[in-house]
Short mmCIF file of C-alpha atoms in Angstrom, two decimals:
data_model
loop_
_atom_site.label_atom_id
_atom_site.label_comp_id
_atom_site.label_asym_id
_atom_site.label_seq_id
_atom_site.Cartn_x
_atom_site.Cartn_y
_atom_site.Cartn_z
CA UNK A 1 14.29 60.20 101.14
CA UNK A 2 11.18 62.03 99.66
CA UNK A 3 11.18 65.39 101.00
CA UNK A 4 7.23 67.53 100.96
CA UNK A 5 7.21 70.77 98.86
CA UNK A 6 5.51 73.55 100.36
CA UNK A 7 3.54 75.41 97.48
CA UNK A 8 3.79 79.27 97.92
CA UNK A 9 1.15 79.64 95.34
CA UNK A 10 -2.07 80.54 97.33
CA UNK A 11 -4.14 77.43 96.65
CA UNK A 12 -7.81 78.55 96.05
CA UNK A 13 -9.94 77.97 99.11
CA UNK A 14 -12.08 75.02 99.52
CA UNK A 15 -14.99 74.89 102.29
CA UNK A 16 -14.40 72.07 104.63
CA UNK A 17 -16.68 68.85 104.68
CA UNK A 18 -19.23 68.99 107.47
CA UNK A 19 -17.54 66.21 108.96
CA UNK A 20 -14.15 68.73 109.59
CA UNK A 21 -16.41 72.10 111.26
CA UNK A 22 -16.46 72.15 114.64
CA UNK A 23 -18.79 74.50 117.38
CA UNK A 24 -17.50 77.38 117.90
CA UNK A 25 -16.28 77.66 121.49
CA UNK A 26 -18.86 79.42 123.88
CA UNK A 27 -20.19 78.99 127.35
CA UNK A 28 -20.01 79.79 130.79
CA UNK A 29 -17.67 76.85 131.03
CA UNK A 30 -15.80 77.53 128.64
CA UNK A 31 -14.87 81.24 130.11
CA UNK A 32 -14.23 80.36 133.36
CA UNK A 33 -12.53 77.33 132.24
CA UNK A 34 -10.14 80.38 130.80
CA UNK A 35 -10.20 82.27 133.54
CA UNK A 36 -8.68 79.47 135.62
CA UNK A 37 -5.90 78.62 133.47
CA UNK A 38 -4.73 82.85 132.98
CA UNK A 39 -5.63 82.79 137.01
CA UNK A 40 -2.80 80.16 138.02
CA UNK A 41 -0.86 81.31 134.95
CA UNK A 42 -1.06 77.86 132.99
CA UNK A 43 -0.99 77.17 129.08
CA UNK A 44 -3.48 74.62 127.54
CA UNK A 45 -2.63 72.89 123.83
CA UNK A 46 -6.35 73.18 123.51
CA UNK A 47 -5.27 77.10 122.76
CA UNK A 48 -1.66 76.79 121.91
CA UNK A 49 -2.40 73.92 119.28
CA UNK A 50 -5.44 75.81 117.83
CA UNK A 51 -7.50 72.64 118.15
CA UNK A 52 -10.55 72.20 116.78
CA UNK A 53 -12.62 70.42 119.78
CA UNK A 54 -11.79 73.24 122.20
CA UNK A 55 -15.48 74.34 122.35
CA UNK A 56 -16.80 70.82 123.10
CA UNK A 57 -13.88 69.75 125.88
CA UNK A 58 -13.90 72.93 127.56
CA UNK A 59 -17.38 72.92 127.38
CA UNK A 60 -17.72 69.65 129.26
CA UNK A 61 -14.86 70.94 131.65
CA UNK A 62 -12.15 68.84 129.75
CA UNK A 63 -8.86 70.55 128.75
CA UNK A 64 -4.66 69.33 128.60
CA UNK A 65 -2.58 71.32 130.02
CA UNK A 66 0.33 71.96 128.67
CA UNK A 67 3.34 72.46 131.01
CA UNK A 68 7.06 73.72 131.11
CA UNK A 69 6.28 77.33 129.34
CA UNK A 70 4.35 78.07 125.93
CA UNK A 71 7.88 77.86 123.78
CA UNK A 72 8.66 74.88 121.89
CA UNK A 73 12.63 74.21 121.32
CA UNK A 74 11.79 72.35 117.65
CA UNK A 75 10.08 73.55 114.54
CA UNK A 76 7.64 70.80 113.64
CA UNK A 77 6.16 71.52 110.13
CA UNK A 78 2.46 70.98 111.64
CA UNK A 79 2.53 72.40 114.70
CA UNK A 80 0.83 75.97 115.84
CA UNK A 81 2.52 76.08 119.52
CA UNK A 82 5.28 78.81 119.48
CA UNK A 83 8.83 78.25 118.71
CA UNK A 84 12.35 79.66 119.98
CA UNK A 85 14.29 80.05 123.22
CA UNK A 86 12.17 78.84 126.24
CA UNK A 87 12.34 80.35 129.63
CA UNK A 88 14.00 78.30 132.66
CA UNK A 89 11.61 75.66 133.78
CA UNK A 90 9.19 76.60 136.62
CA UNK A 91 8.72 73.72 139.06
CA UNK A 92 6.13 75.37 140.53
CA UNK A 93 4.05 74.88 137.54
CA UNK A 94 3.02 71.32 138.63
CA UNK A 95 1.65 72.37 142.19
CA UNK A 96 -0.69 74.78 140.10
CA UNK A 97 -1.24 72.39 137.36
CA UNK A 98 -2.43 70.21 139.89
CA UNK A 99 -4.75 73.12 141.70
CA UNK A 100 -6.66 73.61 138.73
CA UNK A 101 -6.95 69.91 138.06
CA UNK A 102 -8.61 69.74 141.69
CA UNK A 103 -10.83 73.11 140.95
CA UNK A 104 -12.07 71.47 138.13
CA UNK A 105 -12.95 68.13 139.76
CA UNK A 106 -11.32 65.87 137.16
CA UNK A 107 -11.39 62.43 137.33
CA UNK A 108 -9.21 61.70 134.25
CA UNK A 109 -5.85 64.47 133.66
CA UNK A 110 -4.11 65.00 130.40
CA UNK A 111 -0.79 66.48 130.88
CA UNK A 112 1.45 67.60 128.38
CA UNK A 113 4.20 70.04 127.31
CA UNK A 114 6.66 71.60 124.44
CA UNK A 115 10.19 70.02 123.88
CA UNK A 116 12.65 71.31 126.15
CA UNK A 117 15.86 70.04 124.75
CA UNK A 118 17.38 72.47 126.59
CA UNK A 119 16.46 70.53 129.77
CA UNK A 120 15.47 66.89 128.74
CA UNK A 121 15.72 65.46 132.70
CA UNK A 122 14.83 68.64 133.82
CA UNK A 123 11.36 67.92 131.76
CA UNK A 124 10.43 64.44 133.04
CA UNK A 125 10.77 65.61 136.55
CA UNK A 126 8.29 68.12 136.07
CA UNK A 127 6.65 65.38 134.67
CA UNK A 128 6.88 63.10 137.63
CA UNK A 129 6.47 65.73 140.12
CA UNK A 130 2.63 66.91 138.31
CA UNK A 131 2.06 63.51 138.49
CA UNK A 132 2.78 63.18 142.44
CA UNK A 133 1.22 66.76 142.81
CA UNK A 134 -2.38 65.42 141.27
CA UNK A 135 -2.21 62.43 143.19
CA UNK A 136 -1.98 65.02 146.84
CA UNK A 137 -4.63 67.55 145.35
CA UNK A 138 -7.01 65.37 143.52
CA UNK A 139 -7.06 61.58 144.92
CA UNK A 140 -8.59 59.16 142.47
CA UNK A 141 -7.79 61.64 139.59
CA UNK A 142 -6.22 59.26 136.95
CA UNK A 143 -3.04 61.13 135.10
CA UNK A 144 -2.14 60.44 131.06
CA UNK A 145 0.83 62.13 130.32
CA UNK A 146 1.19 63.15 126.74
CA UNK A 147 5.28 63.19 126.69
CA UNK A 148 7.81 64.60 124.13
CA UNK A 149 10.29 62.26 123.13
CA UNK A 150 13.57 63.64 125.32
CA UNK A 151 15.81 62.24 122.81
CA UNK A 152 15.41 59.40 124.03
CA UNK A 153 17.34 59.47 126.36
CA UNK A 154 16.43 56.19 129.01
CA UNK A 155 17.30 58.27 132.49
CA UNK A 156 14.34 61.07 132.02
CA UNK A 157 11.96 57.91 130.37
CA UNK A 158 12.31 56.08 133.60
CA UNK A 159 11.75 59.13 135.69
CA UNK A 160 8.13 59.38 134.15
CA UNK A 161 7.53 55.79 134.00
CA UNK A 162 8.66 55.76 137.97
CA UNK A 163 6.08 58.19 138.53
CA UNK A 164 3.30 55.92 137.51
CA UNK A 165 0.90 57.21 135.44
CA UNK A 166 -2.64 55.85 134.60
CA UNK A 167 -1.37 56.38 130.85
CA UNK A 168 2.01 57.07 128.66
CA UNK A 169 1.42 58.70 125.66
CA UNK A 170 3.84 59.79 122.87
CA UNK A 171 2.76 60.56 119.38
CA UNK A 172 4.15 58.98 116.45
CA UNK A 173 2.41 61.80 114.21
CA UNK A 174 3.37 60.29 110.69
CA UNK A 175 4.87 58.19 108.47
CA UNK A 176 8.83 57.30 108.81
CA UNK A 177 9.00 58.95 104.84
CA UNK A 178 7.54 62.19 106.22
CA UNK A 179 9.31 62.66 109.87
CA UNK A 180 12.25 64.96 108.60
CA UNK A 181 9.77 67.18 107.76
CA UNK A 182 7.04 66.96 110.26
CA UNK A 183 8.78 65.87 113.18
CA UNK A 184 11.98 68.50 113.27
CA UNK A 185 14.25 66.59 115.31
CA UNK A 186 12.64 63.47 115.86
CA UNK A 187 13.33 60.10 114.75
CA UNK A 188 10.80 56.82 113.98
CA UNK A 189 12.90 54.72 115.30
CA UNK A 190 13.11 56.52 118.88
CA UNK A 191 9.70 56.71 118.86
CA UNK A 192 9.15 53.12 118.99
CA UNK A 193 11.55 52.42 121.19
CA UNK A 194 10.25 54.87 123.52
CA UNK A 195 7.24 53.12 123.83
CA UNK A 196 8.68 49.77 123.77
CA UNK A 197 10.94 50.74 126.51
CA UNK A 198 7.98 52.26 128.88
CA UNK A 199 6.36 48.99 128.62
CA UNK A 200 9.60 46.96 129.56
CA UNK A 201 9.98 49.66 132.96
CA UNK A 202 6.32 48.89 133.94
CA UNK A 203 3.94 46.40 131.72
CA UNK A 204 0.75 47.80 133.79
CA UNK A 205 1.30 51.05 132.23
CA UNK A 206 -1.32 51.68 129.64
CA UNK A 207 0.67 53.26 126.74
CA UNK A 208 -0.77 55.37 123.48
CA UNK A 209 0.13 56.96 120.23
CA UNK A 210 -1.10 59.33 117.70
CA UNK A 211 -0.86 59.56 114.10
CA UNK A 212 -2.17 62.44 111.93
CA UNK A 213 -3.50 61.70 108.17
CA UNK A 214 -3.52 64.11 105.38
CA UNK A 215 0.17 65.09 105.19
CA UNK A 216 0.77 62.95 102.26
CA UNK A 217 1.26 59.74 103.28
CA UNK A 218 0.05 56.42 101.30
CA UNK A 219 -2.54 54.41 102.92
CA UNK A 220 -0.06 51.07 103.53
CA UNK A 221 2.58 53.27 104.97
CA UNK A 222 0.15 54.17 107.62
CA UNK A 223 -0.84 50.22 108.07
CA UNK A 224 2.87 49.59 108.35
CA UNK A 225 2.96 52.12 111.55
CA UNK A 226 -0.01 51.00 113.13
CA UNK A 227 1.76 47.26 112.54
CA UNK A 228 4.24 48.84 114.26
CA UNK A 229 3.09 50.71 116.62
CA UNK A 230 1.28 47.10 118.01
CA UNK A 231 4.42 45.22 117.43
CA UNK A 232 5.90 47.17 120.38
CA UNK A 233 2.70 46.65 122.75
CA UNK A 234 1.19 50.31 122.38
CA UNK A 235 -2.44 49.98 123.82
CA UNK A 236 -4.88 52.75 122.55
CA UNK A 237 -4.01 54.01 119.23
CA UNK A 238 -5.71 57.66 118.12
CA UNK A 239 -6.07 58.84 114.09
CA UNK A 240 -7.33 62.29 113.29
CA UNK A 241 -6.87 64.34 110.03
CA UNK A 242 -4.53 66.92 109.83
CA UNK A 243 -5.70 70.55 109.62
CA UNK A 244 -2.96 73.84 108.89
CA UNK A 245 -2.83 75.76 111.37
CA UNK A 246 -1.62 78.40 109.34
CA UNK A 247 -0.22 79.38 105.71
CA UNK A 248 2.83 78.78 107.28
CA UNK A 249 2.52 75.73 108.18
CA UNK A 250 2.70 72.11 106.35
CA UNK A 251 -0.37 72.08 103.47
CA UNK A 252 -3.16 69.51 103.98
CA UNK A 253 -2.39 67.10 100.97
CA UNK A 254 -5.91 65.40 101.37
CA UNK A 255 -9.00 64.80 103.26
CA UNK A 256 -10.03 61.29 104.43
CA UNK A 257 -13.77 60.23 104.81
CA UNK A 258 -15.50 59.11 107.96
CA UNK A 259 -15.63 55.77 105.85
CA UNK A 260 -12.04 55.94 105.71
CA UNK A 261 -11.10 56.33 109.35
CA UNK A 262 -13.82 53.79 109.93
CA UNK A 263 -11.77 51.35 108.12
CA UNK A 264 -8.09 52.86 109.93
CA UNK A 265 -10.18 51.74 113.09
CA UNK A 266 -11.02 48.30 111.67
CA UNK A 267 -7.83 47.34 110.51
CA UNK A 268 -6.03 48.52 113.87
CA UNK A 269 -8.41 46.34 115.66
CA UNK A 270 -7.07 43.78 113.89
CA UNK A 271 -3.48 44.25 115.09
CA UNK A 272 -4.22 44.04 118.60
CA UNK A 273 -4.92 47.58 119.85
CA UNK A 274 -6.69 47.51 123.41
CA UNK A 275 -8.67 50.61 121.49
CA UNK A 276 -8.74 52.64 118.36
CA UNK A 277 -10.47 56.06 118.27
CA UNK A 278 -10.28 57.20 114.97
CA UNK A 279 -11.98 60.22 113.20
CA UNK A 280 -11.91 63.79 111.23
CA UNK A 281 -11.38 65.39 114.47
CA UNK A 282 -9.59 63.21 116.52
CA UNK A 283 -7.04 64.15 118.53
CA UNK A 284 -5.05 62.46 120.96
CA UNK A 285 -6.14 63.67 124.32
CA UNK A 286 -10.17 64.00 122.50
CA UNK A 287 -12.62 61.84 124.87
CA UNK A 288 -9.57 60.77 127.10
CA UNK A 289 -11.34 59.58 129.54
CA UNK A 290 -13.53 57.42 127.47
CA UNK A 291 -10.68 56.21 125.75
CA UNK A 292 -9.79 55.06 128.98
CA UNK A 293 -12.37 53.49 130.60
CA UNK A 294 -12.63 51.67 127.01
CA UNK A 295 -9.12 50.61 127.52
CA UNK A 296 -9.37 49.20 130.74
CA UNK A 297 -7.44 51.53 132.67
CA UNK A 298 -6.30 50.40 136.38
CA UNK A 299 -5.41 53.08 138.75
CA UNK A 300 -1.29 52.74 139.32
CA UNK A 301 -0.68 54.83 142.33
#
């Protein structure tokens, strides 16, 4: 397996492409959008992820909020949320999850949270019960849940699946060659299956992946996952490039052109994607909503 060197060498800085700067976050929205979340004592991956559309979602009133503390239990090579020993889980978290979904008037929820492999049923029933606690504070709110992958372990898959959501999603992030070093504990294989096997508990639920670009990955390995990806009956598909977080982090081996993730979308058309959104700044939960209503989405509950 080839394994990614990480250059210590301070690489000499390049500005980024206008397609890759985003607005600085401002607003009156986008402060009291704050304010809620420190009010009910909630983390967002819009702040723990340091992601670049945070001035335009919050802006619009859009954010993901990202349950069961701010402490992931992996290392991911790409990832900006915090690592090391989490706190117990709260289960009050999803009533107040829920709240500020409500205050907010949302009519499409992204929920998400760190690994807890500490507590891997423990995590989908906070899972299921945020999803039960937006359907009792915000009727006709539809839920996407943005899970981890719980080892995949099929007792805490089914307990989120039970619950019903409007959307399953579970990032595949990058290539199989890459995922010992981007994806610290995860596995390609489980990945797939997880998605496979949400689809075989419930075929009406709309499931999704992401996949990041720029890590060093060849163009027809990333073909071969969106192949598979579709082989397994994932519905929306997202591509965005990568951007370090941090020195620390994983270095950005490239930078794709809108051309290029104009013909990522093309091609997973092709495959049989319900829809593609693909883009420099993509994320997975960026224009949710519109991704969707784009999709088709039926309410479950």
């Amino acid at each position: 397996m080839d394994l990614v060197q990480i250059d210590l060498v301070p690489a000499p800085r390049v500005p980024r492409p206008d397609w890759l700067k985003a607005r600085a976050p401002v607003g009156e929205n986008y402060h009291d959008l704050k304010k809620l979340a420190r009010s009910l004592n909630l983390h967002t991956v819009c702040e723990s992820a340091h992601c670049p559309n945070i001035g335009e979602c919050w802006h619009h009133k859009t954010a993901t909020f990202m349950m069961l503390g701010n402490t992931c239990t992996r290392r991911c090579g790409f990832c900006a949320v915090p690592k090391g020993r989490p706190d117990a889980i709260d289960f009050d978290e999803p009533r107040r999850v829920a709240e500020a979904v409500a205050t907010l008037g949302l009519k499409h929820a992204v929920i998400t949270s760190v690994n807890r492999d500490d507590d891997i049923v423990g995590g989908a029933r906070a899972f299921a019960m945020v999803i039960d606690e937006i359907r009792r504070q915000a009727p006709g709110c539809q839920v996407e849940v943005l899970i981890p992958d719980f080892q995949g372990n099929e007792e805490a898959i089914r307990i989120v699946v039970d619950a019903r959501p409007e959307i399953l999603n579970h990032n595949t992030e990058s290539v199989p060659r890459l995922y010992r070093v981007v994806r610290s504990g995860a596995r390609y294989e489980r990945t797939l299956r997880l998605l496979e096997y949400s689809k075989e508990l419930n075929p009406k639920v709309v499931t999704k992946s992401g996949v990041m670009v720029g890590l060093g990955e060849e163009t027809e390995e990333l073909l071969q996952v969106f192949r598979d990806l579709a082989a397994v009956g994932t519905d929306v598909l997202t591509v965005g490039q990568y951007l370090r977080p941090s020195k620390d982090h994983l270095p950005m081996t490239r930078t794709y052109t809108p051309a290029e993730f104009a013909f990522f979308k093309q091609e997973a058309l092709k495959m049989g994607f319900r829809h593609v959104e693909s883009g420099p700044l993509v994320r997975s939960s960026y224009h949710a909503h519109e991704q969707a209503d784009l999709s088709g989405v039926k309410r479950l509950a």
